[in-house]
XYZ file of C-alpha atoms in Angstrom:
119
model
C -2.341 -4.712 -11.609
C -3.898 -2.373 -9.649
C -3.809 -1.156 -5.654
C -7.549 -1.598 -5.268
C -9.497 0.613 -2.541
C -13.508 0.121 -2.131
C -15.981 2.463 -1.838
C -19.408 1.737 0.328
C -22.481 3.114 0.071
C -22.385 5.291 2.754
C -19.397 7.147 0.889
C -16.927 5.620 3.047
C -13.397 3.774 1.441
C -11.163 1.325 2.833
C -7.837 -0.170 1.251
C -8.287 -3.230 1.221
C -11.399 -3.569 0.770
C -13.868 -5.749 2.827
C -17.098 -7.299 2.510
C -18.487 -4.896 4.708
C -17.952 -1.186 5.358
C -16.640 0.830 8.620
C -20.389 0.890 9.304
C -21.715 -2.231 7.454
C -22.852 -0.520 4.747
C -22.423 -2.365 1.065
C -19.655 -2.414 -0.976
C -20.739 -0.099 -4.311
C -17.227 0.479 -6.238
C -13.500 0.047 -6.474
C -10.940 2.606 -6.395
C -7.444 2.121 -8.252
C -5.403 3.852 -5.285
C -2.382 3.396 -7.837
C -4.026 6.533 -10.067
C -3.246 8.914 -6.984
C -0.865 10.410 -4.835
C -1.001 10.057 -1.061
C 0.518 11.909 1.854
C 3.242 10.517 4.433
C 1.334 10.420 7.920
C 4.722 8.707 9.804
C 7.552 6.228 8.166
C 10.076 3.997 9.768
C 12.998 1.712 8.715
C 13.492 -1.660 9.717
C 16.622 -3.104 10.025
C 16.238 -6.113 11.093
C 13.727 -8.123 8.324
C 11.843 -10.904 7.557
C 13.888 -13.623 4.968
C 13.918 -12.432 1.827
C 12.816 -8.743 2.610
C 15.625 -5.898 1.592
C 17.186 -4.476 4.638
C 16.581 -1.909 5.253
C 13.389 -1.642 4.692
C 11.736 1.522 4.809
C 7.895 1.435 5.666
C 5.380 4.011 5.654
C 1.850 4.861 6.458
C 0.455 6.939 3.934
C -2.483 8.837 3.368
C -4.584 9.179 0.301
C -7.609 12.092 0.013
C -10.483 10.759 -2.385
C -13.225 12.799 -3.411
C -13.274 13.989 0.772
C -12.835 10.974 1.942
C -9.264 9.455 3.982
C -8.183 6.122 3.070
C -4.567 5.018 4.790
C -2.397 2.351 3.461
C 0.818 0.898 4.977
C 3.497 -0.147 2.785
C 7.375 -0.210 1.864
C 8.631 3.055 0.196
C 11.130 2.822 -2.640
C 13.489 5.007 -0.604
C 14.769 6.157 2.883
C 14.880 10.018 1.621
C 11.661 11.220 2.809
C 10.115 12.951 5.841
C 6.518 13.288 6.840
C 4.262 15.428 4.726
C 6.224 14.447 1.795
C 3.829 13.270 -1.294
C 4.203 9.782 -2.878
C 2.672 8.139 -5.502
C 2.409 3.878 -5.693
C 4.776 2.741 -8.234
C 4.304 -1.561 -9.248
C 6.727 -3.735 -8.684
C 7.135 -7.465 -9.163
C 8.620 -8.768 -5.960
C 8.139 -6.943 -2.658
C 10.302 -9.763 -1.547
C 12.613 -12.806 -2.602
C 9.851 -15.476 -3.348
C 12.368 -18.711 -2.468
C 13.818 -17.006 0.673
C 10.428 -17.352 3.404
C 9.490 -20.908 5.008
C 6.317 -20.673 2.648
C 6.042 -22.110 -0.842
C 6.698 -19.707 -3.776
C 3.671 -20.595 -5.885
C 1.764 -20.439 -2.431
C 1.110 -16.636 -2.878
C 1.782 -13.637 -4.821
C 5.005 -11.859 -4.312
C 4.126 -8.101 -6.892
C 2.769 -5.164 -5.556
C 2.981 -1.498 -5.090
C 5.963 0.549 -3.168
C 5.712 4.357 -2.292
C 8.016 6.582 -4.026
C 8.339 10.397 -3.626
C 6.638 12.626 -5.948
C-alpha cells in the first residue's frame, strides 16, 4: 500500500490528491509520501474517541518537504512521546481502527493505513 501524494503540473503536491490542483492545473504524477520523512508542525491527543478508535489517540499534522515543495498530512502517530519539530516517518498498519466497533458496515470501507512514528 502506499500513502499516495499528487503532483500537478504547475509543480504543486497535495496529499490526497484531487482531480484538480491548488490552481487547477492537471494532475501529472503520484508521490509515495510513505518513502519520506516529514516534520511535526503541531500534535494533540484525544481522549475522548470515536468507537473503535484507541484512546488516546495521538494526532498530528505533519509536514513533508518534496523536491521544494510543502505537502501537510494529518494523521494518528504511533506514540504520545513527541514534540514539535520532531521527524517522523509513515509506518503501515492494518487497522487504524476496530472495523466491527463504528455504526458503519465493516466491508463498507477500508480500515489500513499509515501512522506517524518518530524517526
Amino acid at each position: 500500500m502506499t500513502m499516495e501524494a499528487t503532483r500537478y503540473d504547475d509543480g504543486s503536491i497535495t496529499y490526497p490528491g484531487h482531480p484538480r490542483g491548488p490552481g487547477g492545473s492537471e494532475p501529472v504524477e503520484t508521490i509515495d509520501l510513505s518513502e519520506y520523512t516529514a516534520e511535526v508542525v503541531t500534535w494533540t491527543t484525544s481522549t475522548a474517541t470515536p468507537p473503535g478508535v484507541r484512546e488516546p489517540n495521538h494526532l498530528a499534522i505533519v509536514e513533508f518537504e518534496i523536491d521544494g515543495e510543502s505537502v501537510r498530512a494529518i494523521g494518528q502517530l504511533t506514540t504520545g512521546d513527541v514534540e514539535t519539530g520532531d521527524e517522523v516517518r509513515p509506518v503501515y498498519v492494518d487497522e487504524l481502527r476496530e472495523p466491527g466497533a463504528g455504526i458503519r458496515e465493516p466491508e463498507s470501507q477500508a480500515w489500513d493505513g499509515y501512522r506517524f512514528e518518530p524517526v
